[in-house]
GROMACS .gro file of C-alpha atoms in nm:
model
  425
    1UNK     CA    1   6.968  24.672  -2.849
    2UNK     CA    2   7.349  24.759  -2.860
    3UNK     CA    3   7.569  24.599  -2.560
    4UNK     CA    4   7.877  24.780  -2.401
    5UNK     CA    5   8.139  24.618  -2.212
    6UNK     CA    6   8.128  24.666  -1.806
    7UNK     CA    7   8.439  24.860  -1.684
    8UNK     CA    8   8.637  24.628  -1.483
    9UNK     CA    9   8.473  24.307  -1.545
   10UNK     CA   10   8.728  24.198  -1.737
   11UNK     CA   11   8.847  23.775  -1.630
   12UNK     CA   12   9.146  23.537  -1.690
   13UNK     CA   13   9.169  23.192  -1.637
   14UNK     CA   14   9.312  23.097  -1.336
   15UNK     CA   15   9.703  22.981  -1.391
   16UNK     CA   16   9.719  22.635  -1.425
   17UNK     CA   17   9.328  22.596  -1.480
   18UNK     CA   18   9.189  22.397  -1.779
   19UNK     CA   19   8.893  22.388  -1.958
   20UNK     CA   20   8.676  22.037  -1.868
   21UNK     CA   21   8.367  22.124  -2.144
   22UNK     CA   22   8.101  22.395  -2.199
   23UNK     CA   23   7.890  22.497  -1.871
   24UNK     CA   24   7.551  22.261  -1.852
   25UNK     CA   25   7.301  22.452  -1.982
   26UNK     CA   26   7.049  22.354  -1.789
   27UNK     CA   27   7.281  22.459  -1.462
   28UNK     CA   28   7.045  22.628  -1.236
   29UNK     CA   29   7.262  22.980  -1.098
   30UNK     CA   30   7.235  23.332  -0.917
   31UNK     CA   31   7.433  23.590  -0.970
   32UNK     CA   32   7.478  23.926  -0.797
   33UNK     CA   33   7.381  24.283  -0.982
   34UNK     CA   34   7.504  24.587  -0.805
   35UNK     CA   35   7.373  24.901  -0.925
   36UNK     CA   36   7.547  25.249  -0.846
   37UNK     CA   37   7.404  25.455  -0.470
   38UNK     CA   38   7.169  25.751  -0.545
   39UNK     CA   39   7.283  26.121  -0.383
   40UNK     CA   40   7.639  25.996  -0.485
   41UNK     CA   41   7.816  26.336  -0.440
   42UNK     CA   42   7.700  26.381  -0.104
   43UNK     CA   43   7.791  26.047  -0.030
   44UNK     CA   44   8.154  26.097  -0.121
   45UNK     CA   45   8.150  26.428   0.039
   46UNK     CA   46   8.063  26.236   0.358
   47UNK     CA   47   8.343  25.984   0.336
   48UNK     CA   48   8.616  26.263   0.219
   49UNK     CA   49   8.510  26.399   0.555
   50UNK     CA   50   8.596  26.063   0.669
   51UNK     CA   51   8.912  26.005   0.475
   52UNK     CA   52   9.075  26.418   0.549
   53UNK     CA   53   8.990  26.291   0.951
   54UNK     CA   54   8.788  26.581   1.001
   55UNK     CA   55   8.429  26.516   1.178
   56UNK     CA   56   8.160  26.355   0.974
   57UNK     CA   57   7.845  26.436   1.175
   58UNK     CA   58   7.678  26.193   1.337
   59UNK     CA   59   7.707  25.832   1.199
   60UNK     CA   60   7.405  25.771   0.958
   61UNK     CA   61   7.147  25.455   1.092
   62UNK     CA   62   7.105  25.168   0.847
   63UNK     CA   63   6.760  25.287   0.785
   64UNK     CA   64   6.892  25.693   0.712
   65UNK     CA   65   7.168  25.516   0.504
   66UNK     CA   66   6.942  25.343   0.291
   67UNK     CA   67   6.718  25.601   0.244
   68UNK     CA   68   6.985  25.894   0.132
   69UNK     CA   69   7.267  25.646  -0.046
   70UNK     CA   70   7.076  25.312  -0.105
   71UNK     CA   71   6.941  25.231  -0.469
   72UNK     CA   72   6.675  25.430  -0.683
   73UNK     CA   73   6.363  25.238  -0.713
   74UNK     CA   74   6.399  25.335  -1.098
   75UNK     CA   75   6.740  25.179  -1.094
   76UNK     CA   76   6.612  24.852  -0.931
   77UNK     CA   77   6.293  24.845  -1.178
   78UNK     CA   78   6.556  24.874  -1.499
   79UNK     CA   79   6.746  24.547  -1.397
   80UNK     CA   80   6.420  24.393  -1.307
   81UNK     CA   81   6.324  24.466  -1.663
   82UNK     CA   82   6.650  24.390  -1.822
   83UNK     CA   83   6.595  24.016  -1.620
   84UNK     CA   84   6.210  23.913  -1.716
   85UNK     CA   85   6.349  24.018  -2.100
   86UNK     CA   86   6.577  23.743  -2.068
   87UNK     CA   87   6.397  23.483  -1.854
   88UNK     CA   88   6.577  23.542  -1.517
   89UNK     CA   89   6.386  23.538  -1.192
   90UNK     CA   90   6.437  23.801  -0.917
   91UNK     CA   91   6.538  23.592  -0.603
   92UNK     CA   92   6.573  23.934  -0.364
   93UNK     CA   93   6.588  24.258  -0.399
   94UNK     CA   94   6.760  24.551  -0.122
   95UNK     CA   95   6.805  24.903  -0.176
   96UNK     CA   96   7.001  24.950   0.097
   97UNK     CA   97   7.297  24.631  -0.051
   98UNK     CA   98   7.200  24.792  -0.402
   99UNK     CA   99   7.223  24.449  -0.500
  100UNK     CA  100   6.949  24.213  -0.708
  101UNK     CA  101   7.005  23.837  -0.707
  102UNK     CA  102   6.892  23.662  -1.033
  103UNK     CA  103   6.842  23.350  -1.110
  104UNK     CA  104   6.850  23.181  -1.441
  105UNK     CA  105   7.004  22.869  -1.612
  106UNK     CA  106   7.403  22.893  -1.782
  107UNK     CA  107   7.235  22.937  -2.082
  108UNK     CA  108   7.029  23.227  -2.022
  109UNK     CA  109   7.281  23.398  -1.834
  110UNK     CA  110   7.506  23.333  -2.123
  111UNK     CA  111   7.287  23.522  -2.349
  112UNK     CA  112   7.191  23.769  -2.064
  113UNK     CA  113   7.561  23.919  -1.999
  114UNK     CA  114   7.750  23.739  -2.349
  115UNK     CA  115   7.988  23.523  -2.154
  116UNK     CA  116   8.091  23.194  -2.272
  117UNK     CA  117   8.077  22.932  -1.961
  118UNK     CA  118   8.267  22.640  -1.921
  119UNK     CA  119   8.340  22.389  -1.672
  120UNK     CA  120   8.747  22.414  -1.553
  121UNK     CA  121   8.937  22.248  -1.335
  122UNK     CA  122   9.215  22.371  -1.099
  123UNK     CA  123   9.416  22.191  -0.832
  124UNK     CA  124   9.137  21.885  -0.825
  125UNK     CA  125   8.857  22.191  -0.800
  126UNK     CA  126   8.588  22.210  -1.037
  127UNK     CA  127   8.403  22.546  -1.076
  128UNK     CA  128   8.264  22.721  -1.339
  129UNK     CA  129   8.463  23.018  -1.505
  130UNK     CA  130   8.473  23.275  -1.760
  131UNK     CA  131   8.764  23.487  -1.990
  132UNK     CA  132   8.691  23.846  -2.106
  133UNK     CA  133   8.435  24.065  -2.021
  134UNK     CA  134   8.053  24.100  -1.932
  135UNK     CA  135   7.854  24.251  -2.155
  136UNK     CA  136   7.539  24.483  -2.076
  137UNK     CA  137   7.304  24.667  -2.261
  138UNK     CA  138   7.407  25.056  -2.305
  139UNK     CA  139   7.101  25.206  -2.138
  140UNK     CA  140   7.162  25.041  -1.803
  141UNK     CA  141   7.542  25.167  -1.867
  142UNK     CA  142   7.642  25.399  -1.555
  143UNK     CA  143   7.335  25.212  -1.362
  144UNK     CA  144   7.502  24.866  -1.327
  145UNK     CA  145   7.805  24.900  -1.150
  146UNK     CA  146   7.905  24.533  -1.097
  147UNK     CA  147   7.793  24.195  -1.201
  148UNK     CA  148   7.901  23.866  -1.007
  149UNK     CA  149   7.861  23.516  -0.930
  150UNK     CA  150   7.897  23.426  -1.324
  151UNK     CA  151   8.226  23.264  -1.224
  152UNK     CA  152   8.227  23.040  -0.956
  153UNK     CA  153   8.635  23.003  -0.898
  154UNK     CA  154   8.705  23.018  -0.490
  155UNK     CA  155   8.765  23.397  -0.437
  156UNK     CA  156   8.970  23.361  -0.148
  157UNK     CA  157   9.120  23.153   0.123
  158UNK     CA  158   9.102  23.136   0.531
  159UNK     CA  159   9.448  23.316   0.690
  160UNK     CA  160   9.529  23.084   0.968
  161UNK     CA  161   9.837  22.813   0.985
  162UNK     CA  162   9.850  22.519   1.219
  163UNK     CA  163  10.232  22.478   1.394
  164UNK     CA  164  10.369  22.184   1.378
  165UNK     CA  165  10.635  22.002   1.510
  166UNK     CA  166  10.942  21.933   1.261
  167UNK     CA  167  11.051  21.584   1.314
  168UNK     CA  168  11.139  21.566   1.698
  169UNK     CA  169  11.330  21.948   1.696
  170UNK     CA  170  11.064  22.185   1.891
  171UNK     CA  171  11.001  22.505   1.679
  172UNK     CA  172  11.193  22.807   1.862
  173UNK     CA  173  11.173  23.192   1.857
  174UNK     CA  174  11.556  23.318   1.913
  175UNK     CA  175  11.684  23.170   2.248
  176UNK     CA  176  11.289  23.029   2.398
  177UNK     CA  177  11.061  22.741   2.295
  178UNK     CA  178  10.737  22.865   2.084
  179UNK     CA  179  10.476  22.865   2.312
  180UNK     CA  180  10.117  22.970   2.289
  181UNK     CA  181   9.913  23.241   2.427
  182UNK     CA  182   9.516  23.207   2.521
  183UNK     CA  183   9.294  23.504   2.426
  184UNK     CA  184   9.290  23.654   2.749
  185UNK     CA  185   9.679  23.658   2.756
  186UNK     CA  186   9.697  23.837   2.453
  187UNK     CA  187   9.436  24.083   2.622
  188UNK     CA  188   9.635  24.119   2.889
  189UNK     CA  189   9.938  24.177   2.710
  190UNK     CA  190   9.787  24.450   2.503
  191UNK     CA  191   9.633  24.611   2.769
  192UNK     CA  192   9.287  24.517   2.641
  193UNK     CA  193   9.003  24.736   2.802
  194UNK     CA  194   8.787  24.470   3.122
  195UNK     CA  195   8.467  24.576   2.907
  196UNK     CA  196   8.248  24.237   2.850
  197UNK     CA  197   8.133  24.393   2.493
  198UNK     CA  198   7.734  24.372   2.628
  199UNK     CA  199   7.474  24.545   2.396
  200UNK     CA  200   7.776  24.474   2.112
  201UNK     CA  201   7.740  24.252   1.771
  202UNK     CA  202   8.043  24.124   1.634
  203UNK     CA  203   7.988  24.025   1.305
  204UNK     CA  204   8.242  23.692   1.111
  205UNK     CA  205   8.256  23.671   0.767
  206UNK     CA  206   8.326  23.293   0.697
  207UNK     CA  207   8.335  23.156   0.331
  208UNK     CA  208   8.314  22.764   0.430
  209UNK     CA  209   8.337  22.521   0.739
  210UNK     CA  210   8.183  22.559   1.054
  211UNK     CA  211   8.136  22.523   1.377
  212UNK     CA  212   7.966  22.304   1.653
  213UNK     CA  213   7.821  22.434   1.953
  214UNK     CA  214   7.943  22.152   2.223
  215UNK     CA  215   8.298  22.206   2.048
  216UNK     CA  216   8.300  22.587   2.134
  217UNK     CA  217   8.162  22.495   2.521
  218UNK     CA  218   8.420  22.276   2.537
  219UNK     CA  219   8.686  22.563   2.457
  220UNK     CA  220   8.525  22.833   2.680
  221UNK     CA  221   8.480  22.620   2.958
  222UNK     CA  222   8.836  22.495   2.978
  223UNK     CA  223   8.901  22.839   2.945
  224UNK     CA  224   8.673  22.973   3.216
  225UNK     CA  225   8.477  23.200   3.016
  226UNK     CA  226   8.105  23.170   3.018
  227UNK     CA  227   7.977  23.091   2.656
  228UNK     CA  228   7.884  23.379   2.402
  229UNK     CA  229   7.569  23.357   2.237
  230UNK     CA  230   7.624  23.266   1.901
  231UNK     CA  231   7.398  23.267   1.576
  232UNK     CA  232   7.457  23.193   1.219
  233UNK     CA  233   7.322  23.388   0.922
  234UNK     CA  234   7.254  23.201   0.601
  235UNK     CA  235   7.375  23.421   0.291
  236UNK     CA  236   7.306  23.314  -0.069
  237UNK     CA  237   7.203  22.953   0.070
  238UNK     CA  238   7.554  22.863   0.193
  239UNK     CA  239   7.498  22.766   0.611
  240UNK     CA  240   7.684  22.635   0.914
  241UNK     CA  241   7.868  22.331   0.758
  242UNK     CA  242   8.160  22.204   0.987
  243UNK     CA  243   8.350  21.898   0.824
  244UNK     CA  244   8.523  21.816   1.150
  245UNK     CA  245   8.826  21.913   1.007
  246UNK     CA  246   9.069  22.141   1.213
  247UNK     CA  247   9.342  22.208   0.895
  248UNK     CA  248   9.070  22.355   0.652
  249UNK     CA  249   8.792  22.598   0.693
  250UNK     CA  250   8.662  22.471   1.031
  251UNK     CA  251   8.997  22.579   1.182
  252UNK     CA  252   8.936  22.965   1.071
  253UNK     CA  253   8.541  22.951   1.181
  254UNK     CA  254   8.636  22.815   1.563
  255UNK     CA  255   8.923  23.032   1.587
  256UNK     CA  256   8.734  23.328   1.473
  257UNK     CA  257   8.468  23.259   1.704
  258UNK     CA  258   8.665  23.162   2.020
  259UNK     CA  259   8.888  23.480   2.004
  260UNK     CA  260   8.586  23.712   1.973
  261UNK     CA  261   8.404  23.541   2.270
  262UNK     CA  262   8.673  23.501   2.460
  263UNK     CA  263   8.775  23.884   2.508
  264UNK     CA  264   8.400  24.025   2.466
  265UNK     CA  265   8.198  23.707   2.625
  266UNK     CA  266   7.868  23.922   2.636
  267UNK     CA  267   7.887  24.071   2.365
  268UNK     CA  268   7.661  23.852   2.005
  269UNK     CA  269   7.834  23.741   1.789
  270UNK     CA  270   7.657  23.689   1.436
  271UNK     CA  271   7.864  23.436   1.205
  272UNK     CA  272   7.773  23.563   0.824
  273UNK     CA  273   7.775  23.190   0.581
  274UNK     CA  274   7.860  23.254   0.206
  275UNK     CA  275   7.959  23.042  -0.096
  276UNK     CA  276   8.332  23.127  -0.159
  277UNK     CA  277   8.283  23.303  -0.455
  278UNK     CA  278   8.341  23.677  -0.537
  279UNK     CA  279   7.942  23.748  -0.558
  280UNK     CA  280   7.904  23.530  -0.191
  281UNK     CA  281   8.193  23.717  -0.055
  282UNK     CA  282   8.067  24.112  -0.124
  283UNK     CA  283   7.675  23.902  -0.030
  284UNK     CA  284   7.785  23.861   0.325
  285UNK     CA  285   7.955  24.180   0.399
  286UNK     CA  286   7.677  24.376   0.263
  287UNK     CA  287   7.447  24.164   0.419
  288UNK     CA  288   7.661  24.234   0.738
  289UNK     CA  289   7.668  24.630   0.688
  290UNK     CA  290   7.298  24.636   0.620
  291UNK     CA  291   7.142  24.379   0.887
  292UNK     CA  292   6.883  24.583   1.059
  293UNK     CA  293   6.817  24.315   1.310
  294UNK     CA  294   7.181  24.239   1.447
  295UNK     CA  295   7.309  24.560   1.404
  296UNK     CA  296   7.682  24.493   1.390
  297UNK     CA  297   7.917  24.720   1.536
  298UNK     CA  298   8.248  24.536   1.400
  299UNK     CA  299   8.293  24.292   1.112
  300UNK     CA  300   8.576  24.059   1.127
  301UNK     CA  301   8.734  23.902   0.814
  302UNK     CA  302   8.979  23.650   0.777
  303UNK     CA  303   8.964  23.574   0.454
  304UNK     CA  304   9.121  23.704   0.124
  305UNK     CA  305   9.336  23.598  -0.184
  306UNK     CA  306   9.619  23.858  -0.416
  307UNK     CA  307   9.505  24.128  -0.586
  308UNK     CA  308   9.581  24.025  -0.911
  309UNK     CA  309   9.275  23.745  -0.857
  310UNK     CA  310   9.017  23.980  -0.824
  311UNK     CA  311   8.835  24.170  -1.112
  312UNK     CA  312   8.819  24.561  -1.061
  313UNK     CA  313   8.464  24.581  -1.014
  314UNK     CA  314   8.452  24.276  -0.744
  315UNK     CA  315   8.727  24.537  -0.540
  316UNK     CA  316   8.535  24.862  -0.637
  317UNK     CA  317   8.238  24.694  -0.543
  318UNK     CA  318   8.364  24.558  -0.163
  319UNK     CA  319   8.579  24.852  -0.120
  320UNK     CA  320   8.277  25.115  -0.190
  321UNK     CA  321   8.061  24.811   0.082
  322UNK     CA  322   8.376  24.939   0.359
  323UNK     CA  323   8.324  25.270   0.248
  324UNK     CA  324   7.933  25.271   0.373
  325UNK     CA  325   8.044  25.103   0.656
  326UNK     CA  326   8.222  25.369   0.780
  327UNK     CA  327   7.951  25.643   0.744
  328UNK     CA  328   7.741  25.429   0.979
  329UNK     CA  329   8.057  25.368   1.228
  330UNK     CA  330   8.106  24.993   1.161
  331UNK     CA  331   8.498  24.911   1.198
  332UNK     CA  332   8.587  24.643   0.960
  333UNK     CA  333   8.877  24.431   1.037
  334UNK     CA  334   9.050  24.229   0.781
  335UNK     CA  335   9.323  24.000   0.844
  336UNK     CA  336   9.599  24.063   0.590
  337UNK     CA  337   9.759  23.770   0.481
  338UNK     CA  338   9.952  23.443   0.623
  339UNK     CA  339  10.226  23.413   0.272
  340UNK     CA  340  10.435  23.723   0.316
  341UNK     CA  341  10.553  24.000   0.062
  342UNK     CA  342  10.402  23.707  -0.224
  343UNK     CA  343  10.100  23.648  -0.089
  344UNK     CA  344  10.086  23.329  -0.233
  345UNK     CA  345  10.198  23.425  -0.621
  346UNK     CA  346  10.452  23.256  -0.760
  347UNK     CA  347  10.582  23.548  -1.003
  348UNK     CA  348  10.815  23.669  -0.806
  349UNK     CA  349  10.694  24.015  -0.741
  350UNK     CA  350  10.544  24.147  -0.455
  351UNK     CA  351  10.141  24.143  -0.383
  352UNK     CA  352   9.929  24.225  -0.127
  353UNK     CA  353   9.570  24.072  -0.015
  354UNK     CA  354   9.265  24.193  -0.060
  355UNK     CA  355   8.997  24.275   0.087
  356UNK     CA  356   9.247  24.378   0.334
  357UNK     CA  357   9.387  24.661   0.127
  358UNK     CA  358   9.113  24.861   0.078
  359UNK     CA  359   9.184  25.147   0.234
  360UNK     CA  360   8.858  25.189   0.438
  361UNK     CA  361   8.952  24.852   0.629
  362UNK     CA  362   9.151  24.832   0.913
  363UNK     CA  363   9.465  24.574   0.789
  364UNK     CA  364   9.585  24.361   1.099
  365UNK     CA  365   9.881  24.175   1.058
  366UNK     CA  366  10.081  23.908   1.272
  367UNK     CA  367  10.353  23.949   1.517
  368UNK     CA  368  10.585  23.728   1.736
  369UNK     CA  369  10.605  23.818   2.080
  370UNK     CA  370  10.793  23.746   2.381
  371UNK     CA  371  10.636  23.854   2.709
  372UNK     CA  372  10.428  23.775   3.005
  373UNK     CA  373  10.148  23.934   3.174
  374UNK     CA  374  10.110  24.250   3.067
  375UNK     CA  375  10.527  24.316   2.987
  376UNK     CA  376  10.617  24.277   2.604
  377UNK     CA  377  10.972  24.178   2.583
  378UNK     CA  378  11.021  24.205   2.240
  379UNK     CA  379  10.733  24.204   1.936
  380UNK     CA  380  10.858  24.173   1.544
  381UNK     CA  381  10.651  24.075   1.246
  382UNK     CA  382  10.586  23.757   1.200
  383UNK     CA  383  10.821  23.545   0.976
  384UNK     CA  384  10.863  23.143   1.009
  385UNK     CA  385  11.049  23.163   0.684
  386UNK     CA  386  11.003  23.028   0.325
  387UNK     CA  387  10.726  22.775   0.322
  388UNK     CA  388  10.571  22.822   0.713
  389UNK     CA  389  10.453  23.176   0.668
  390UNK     CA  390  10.490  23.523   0.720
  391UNK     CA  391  10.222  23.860   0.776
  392UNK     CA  392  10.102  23.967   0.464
  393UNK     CA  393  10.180  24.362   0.327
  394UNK     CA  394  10.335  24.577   0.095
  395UNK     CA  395  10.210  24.802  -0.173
  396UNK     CA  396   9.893  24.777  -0.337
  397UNK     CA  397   9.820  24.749  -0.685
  398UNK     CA  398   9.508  24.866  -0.710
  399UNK     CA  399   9.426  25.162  -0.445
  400UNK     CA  400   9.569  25.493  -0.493
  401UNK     CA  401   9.800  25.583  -0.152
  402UNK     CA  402   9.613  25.813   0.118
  403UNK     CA  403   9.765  26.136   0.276
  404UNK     CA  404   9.815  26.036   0.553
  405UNK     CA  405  10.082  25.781   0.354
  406UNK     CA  406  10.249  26.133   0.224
  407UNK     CA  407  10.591  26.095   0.237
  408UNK     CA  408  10.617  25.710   0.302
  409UNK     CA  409  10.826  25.515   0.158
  410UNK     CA  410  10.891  25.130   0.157
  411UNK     CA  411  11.113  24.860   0.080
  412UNK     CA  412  11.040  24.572  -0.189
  413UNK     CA  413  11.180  24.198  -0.165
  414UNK     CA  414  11.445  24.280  -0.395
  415UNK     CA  415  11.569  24.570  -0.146
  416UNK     CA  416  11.515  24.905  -0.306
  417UNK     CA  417  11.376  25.148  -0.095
  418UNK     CA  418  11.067  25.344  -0.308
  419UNK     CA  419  10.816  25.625  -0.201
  420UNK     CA  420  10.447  25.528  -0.231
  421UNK     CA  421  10.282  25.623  -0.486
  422UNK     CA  422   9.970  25.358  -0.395
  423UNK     CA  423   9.847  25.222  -0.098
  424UNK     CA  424  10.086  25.071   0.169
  425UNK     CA  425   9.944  24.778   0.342
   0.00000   0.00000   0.00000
């Protein structure tokens, strides 16, 4: 049975990571198989319609969605076959997600896809990773579209700083002290519509942390707000977890949460668990997208890492998830980025973050305002300088630039002014 490589699976070690020793064998893992839509050209025809602005029809329901652009049961049946070959259990199955999860040891998977696992180590975190590309076998070429969760390197990080205080010299914006603004200030501010978001699901993508109920009371009662109702949704095992620690992932969960509640306090709000990985990451947003009993309206992600540390198929793969979001009229959100025109990379050049440069997500950046009530005195993006942060944007890498870009152009770090020729974030 010949093997092919899979377009865009292609991995490098992470800079500065080191190989520990081969994977255990005996590791017990899942992985993620996402295998193409059926009634593909009339899927793209619907989100051109999208993309060119022009009316798409009515929004398609999760059920209509799965049915016309969710996976052929002959698809599903070749990767089940293509897994009890090699050993690998089927832990769920959805044709609307297109997505199987297997489950297998290292060592079958190794001689499943033809990786070579080892244990590394980067910046005191173990994971397991990968170099190269998967390998399939070339009948289920053009069927499998993307296979993750082999690599278990953290895919991304929460976008949220903590301000402190330098020394004993208060942090200032121009002439005035920094000062904070509560969720309903900001709403006022912005001119935020009175509606209570009632009959509305708000869905959070969160990829570690938590939160605790009598923490959030304690927030919305100071604040005067009753409390939302809030539920957690377990994806690929990974569950509420708080560690009680504000500065890491706890911060982003709480934060998510209490701005959402605050401005739409009747509206649910369904917090989506994951393991940070790039398998639990596209796991939660599809899970999101396709959850027949919550039914979000708008996802919320705050979460992402560079470009350049995401394989092709992992940003195909969550970039064609946005794109079924929008047939069904789900706005996704996606914060872009708390380490400026870097993002984080040390190189030099300029990067942007995904997933918030897709271009079928809606990119929201940071700004520092002065104002009160509902008058903005001034508002400029957001820019603490080298080391405390800056709004994330620039040109992507990866995404071709959309028409509506025509004629843009934008400056890099080093000052020259070019036109886009991919997508501006």
């Amino acid at each position: 049975m010949a093997n092919i490589s899979l377009k865009g699976s292609e991995r490098i070690a992470m800079p500065g990571a080191r190989a520990l020793a081969p994977a255990d064998p005996d590791e017990r893992m899942e992985v993620t198989v996402l295998v193409r839509r059926r009634a593909h050209q009339d899927f793209a025809a619907r989100v051109a319609a999208l993309s060119a602005q022009s009316s798409p029809g009515a929004y398609l329901s999760r059920e209509e969605f799965a049915q016309k652009h969710g996976a052929d049961p002959a698809d599903l049946a070749a990767v089940r076959k293509f897994a009890t070959a090699h050993g690998l259990g089927v832990v769920q199955e959805h044709a609307g997600r297109r997505t199987v999860v297997l489950s297998g040891t290292v060592a079958q998977f190794s001689a499943a896809f033809n990786v070579l696992l080892q244990r590394m180590e980067h910046d005191s975190c173990c994971y397991r990773g990968r170099s190269g590309a998967i390998e399939i076998p070339a009948e289920l070429d053009g069927i499998i579209e993307a296979v993750l969760g082999l690599d278990s390197r953290p895919q991304a990080a929460p976008h949220f700083r903590m301000r402190s205080a330098v020394g004993n010299v208060q942090w200032r914006l121009g002439s005035r002290a920094a000062t904070s603004f509560s969720p309903l200030q900001v709403a006022e501010l912005y001119g935020f519509p009175p509606a209570t978001g009632q009959g509305e699901c708000v869905a959070i993508i969160e990829l570690g942390g938590g939160y605790r109920p009598a923490d959030l009371n304690t927030f919305f009662t100071g604040l005067g707000v009753a409390n939302p109702t809030v539920l957690s949704v377990s994806v690929d095992q990974a569950k509420n977890a708080p560690s009680g620690d504000a500065n890491g992932p706890d911060g982003e969960v709480m934060l998510d949460i209490e701005v959402v509640g605050a401005i739409a306090p009747q509206a649910k709000i369904a917090v989506y668990f994951a393991p940070n990985t790039d398998a639990g990451f596209l796991d939660a947003i599809t899970t999101a997208i396709h959850d027949t009993a919550n039914k979000p309206s708008v996802i919320s992600i705050s979460w992402g890492g560079p470009e350049a540390s995401w394989t092709s198929q992992a940003m195909t793969a969550m970039d064609s998830a946005f794109q079924a979001a929008a047939t069904m009229g789900i706005t996704v959100c996606i914060a872009s980025g708390d380490n400026g025109s870097s993002d984080g990379v040390t190189d030099g050049a300029d990067h942007v973050d995904f997933p918030a440069s897709s271009p079928y997500a809606l990119a929201c950046g940071g700004t520092s305002l002065q104002g009160g009530g509902t008058r903005i005195d001034s508002e400029v993006v957001w820019n603490d300088g080298a080391g405390n942060g800056a709004t994330g944007g620039g040109i992507s890498s990866f995404f071709p630039v959309a028409a509506w870009q025509s004629g843009v152009s934008a400056t890099t770090t080093a000052g020259k002014t070019v036109p886009l020729t991919m997508r501006g974030v």
